Amino acid sequence: MKKKLATLALILASANAQASNYIGMEVQSNKLGYSNKSIEGININAGDYYKDSATNLTLVFGHKIEKDLALEFNYSRIQTDKSNNSTGLYHTTTLEELTASTKANYNLVDFDLVKSYNIANNFNLFALARLKAGQAKFKENFNFLPSNSVTKYGYGINAGFGASYAITKEFEVRAKVGYSLLTGFDSSKIYGHDGLDNMLTFAAGVNYKF
């Protein structure tokens, strides 16, 4: 009996040694892809595709469930402030020229499954699969239409890969790239502002293990 208890204790100790938590901060550079939505009664070439970019900070919380497998929770806030045709919001109608400016705030959370592959001492490559969800708040101003404010909720999926290097036992640096497919983030059913459909993200940061 004592031998069995000792064996169980060793198994639990080994599991606890492998399971560790970490927190971190990343700088992200995002390439945002939009598909234009139609505005009822106004000719604006629905279906046109536009791109934009934004940089933000991301908070990372992770837990290693195995030596080479981790679950992560990320939070990021992306802000854009565009006008005229920088994101496709500059259209010629049959009546007059429609100009618009839009401010958007995206609050996004990610749930990641991260699989690591050790290449050399302290150096790892990893792949990740992600579920993304969030809230978007838009404020639109037009030259001859009423201003419009709207809040939308969207979600998406992401796949990516990256590399990490352990500087010390507690600190590691890492870099990664990921591509997201999104839905639900179109700002207005009334005026038809662009819908955020995809996001290409480059990120680099530091994690602290504890």
C-alpha angles and dihedrals in degrees: 000000000000089000091054092049090050091051091049090049091053091050092050092046090051091050092050091049090054096043110076136157129226140182128199151163127233136189110221130198111198131196105202122204122202135188114205118239123214122258112221111249095005127095107230107146098257113213097041114143125228137180134210137170137222138175125213146157121253129202115218128202117180142177125193109220091180135010092267102023128073141173117219137191117199131186124195138168119207122191129193129180112184138160140187114359098340087105099015096275096130114089138164114225132189089254107042142318114299115211125181143175124203134193116196132186118192118194106192134182125192131199110200136189107203123195116193131202119197111225101170139341108315092351123108139172118209142188125206140197117200143193112204129195135164156137127266124198118196133190114191127188123190133188097233105008128075116270115260133209122186140167120211135182122215143169141196150164130254140192126191149147138213150154135252135194125197109225092182136350089276105034132059134171122213143175129200145171127211141175123214132197110205140187136182099040099108106130103217139020087189103051098018103230118184120292118227102234106164143008132203110201132194115188140178129179153129130267129201116208122210 
